Short mmCIF file of C-alpha atoms in Angstrom, two decimals:
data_model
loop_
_atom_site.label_atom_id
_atom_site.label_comp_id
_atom_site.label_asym_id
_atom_site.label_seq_id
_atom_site.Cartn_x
_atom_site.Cartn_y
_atom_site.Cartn_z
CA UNK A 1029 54.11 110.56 89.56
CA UNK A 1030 55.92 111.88 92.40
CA UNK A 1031 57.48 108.50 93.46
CA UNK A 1032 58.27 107.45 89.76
CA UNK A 1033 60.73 110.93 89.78
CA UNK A 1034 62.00 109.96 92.97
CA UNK A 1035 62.95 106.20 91.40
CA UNK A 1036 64.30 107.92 88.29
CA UNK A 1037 66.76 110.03 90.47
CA UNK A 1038 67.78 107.25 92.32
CA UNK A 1039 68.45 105.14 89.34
CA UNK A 1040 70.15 108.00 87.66
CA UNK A 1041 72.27 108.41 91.31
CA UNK A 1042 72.97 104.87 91.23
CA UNK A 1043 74.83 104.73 87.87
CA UNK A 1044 76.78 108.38 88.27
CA UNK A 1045 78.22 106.66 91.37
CA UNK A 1046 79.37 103.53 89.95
CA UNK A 1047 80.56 105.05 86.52
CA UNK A 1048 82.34 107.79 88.91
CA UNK A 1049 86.59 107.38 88.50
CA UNK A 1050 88.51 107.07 91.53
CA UNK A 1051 92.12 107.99 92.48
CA UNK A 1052 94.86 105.35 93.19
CA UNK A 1053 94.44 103.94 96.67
CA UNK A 1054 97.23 101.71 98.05
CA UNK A 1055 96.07 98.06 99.19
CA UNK A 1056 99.83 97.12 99.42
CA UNK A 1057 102.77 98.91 100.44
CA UNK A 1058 106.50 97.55 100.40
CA UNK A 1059 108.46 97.53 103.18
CA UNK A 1060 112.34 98.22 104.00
CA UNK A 1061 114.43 95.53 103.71
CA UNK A 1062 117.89 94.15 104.80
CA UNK A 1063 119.99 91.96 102.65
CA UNK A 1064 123.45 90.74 101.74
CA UNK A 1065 125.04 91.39 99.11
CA UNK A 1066 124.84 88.38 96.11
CA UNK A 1067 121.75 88.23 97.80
CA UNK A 1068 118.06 89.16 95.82
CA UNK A 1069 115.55 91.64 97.30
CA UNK A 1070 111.91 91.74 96.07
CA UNK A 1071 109.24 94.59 97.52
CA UNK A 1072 105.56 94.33 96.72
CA UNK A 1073 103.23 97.25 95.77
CA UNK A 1074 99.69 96.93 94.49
CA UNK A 1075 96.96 99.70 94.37
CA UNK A 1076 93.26 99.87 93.26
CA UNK A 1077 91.46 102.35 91.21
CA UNK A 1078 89.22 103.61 88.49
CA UNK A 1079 90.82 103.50 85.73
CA UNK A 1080 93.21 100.70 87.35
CA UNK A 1081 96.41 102.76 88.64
CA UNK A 1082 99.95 102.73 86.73
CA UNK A 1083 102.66 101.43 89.11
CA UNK A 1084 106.02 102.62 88.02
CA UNK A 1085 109.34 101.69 90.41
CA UNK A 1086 111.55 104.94 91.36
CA UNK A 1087 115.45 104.91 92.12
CA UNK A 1088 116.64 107.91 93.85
CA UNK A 1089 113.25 109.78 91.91
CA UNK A 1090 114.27 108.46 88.34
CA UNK A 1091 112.80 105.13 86.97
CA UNK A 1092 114.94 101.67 87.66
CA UNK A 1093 116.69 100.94 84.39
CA UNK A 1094 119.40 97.91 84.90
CA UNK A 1095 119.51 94.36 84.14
CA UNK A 1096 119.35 93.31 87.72
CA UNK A 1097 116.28 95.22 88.20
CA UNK A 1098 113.25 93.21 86.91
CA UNK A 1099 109.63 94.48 87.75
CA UNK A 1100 106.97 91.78 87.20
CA UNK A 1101 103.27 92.63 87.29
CA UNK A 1102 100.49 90.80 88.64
CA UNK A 1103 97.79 88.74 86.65
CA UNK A 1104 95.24 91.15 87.52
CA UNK A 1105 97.12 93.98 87.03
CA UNK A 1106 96.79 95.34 90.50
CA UNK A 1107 100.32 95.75 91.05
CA UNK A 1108 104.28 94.70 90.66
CA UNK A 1109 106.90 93.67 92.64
CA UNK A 1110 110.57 95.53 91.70
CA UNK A 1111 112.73 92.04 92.05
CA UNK A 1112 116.63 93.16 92.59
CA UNK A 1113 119.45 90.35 92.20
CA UNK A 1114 121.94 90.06 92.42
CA UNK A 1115 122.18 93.04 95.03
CA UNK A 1116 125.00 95.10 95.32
CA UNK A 1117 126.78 97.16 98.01
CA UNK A 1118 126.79 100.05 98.29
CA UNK A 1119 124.95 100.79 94.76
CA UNK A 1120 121.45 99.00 95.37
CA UNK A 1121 121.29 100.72 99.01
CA UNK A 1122 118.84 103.63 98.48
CA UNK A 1123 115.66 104.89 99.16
CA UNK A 1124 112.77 103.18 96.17
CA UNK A 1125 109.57 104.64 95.45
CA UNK A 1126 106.06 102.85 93.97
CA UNK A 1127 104.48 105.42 92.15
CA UNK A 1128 100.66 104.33 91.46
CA UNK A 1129 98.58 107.11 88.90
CA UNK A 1130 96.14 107.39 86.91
CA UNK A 1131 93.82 110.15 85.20
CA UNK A 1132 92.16 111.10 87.96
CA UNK A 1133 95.51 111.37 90.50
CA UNK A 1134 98.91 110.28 91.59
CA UNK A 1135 100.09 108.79 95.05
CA UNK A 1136 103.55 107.35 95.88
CA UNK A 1137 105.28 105.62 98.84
CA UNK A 1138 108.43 104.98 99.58
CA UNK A 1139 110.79 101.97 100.68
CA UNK A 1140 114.52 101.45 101.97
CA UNK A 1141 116.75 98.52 101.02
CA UNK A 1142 119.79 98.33 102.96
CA UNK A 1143 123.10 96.04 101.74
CA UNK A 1144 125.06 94.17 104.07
CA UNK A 1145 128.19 92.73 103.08
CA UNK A 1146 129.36 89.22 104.70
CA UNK A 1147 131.34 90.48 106.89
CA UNK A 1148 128.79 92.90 107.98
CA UNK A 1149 125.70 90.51 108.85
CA UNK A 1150 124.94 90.56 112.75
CA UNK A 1151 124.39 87.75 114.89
CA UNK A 1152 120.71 85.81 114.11
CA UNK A 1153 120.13 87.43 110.59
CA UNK A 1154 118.19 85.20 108.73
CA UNK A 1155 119.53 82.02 106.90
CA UNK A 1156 117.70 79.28 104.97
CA UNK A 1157 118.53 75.58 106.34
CA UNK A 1158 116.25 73.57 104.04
CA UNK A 1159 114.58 75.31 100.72
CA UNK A 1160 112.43 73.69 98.78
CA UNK A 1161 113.71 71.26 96.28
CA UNK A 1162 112.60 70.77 92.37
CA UNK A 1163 109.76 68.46 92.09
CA UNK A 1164 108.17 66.39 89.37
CA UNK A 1165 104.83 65.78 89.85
CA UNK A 1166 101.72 64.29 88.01
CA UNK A 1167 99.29 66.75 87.18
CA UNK A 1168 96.31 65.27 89.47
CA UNK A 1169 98.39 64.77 92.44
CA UNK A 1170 99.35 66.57 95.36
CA UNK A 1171 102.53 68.46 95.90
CA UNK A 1172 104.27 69.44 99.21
CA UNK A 1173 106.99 71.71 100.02
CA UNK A 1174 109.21 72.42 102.73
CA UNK A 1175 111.09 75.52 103.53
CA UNK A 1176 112.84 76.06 106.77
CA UNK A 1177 114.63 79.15 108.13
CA UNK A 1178 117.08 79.92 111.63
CA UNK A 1179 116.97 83.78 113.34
CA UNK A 1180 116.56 85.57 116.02
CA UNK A 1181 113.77 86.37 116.34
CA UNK A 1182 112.38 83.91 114.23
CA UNK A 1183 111.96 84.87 110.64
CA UNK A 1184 109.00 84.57 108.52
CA UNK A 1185 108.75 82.66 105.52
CA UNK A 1186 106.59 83.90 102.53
CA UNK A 1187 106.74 81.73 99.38
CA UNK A 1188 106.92 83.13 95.75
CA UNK A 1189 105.56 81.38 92.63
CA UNK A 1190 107.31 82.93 88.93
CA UNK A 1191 108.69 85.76 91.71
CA UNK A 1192 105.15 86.69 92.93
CA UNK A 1193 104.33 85.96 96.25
CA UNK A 1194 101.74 83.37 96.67
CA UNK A 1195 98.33 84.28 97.55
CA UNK A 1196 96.69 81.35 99.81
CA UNK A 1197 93.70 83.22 100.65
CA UNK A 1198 92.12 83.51 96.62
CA UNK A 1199 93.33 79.79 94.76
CA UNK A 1200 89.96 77.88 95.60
CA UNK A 1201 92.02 76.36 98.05
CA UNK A 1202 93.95 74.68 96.22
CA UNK A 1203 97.17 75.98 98.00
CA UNK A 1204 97.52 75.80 101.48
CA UNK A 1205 100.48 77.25 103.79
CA UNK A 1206 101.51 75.39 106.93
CA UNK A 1207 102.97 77.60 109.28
CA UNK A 1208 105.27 76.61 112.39
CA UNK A 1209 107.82 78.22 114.80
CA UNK A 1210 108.66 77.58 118.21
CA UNK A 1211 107.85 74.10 117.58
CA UNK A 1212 110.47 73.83 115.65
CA UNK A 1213 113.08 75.92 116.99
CA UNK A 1214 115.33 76.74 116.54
CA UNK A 1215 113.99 76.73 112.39
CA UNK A 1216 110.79 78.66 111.57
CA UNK A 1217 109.61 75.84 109.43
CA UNK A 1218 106.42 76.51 106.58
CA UNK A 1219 105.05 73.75 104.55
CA UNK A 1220 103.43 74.41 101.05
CA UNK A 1221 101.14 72.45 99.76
CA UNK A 1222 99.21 72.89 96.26
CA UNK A 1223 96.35 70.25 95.62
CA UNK A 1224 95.71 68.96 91.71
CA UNK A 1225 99.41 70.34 90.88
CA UNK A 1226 99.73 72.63 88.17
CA UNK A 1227 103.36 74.00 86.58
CA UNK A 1228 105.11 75.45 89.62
CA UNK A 1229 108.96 77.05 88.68
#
């Protein structure tokens, strides 16, 4: 009888803890960024919780509101990325804040974009030699794409797919990044390549 109680409270423990709602924690943060004006800036922010977390973009501590401020959400609806273009000096330059909440709290971090104008870029700031070009592609086949970029030091490359950055670790492996440097200096070259091609824009 004893042990059956003890089972009971177990079970009982078991399905308090996994019903239990949980605050916002942060599993991405964005980070400050440096671009030039004409230019497009995007920061990521995602966040896990139960119930899922609210992300809301902050300008200055009041919500981004203009047409060159788009904020696209994730699939999963784990986060957004706050896509500015074209950016502007010195408007855009400010301090941006991912809020994440939900009932049970509220956590925030923040994120500085900085403008440059052309005549204000410093010697080896980042530049794109080769981008990727428009392909046409059956749907069974295989797709590769090239994207090389010049700096000092030597920049990294991170691809975007509909203006969300691509995630090569969960796709099945279906896309792969290829990534090379000093190999290839003075470019930091990446290759992407997406097997059985789907619609890619």
């Amino acid at each position: 009888m004893v042990h059956v109680a003890r089972l009971l409270l177990l079970l009982l423990a078991f399905f308090l803890c996994t019903d239990a709602e949980t605050p916002p924690r942060f599993t991405r943060t964005p980070v400050d960024q440096t671009g030039v004006s004409g230019g497009v800036a995007s920061f990521i922010c995602q966040a896990t919780g139960d119930p899922r977390p609210k992300i809301v973009w902050n300008k200055k501590g009041k919500k981004v509101s203009n047409q060159r401020f788009e904020v696209i959400e994730f699939d999963d609806g784990s986060g957004s990325v706050l896509r500015i273009q074209p950016l502007r000096t010195p408007r855009d330059e400010a301090i941006y804040e991912c809020v994440a909440s939900n009932v049970v709290g509220e956590i925030s971090v923040s994120t500085r974009l900085t403008v440059l104008r052309e005549d204000q870029i410093p010697r080896g700031f980042p530049t794109i030699d080769m981008g990727p070009q428009l392909k046409v592609v059956e749907r069974t086949r295989t797709a590769t794409m090239l994207c090389a970029a010049s700096g000092n030091p030597d920049p990294e490359i991170t691809w975007f797919k509909d203006f969300l950055p691509v995630d090569t670790s969960n796709n099945n492996g279906r896309i792969k990044q290829l990534r090379s440097g000093i190999d290839f200096s003075p470019s930091s070259l990446s290759l992407l390549t997406v097997l059985s091609m789907f619609v890619m824009s």
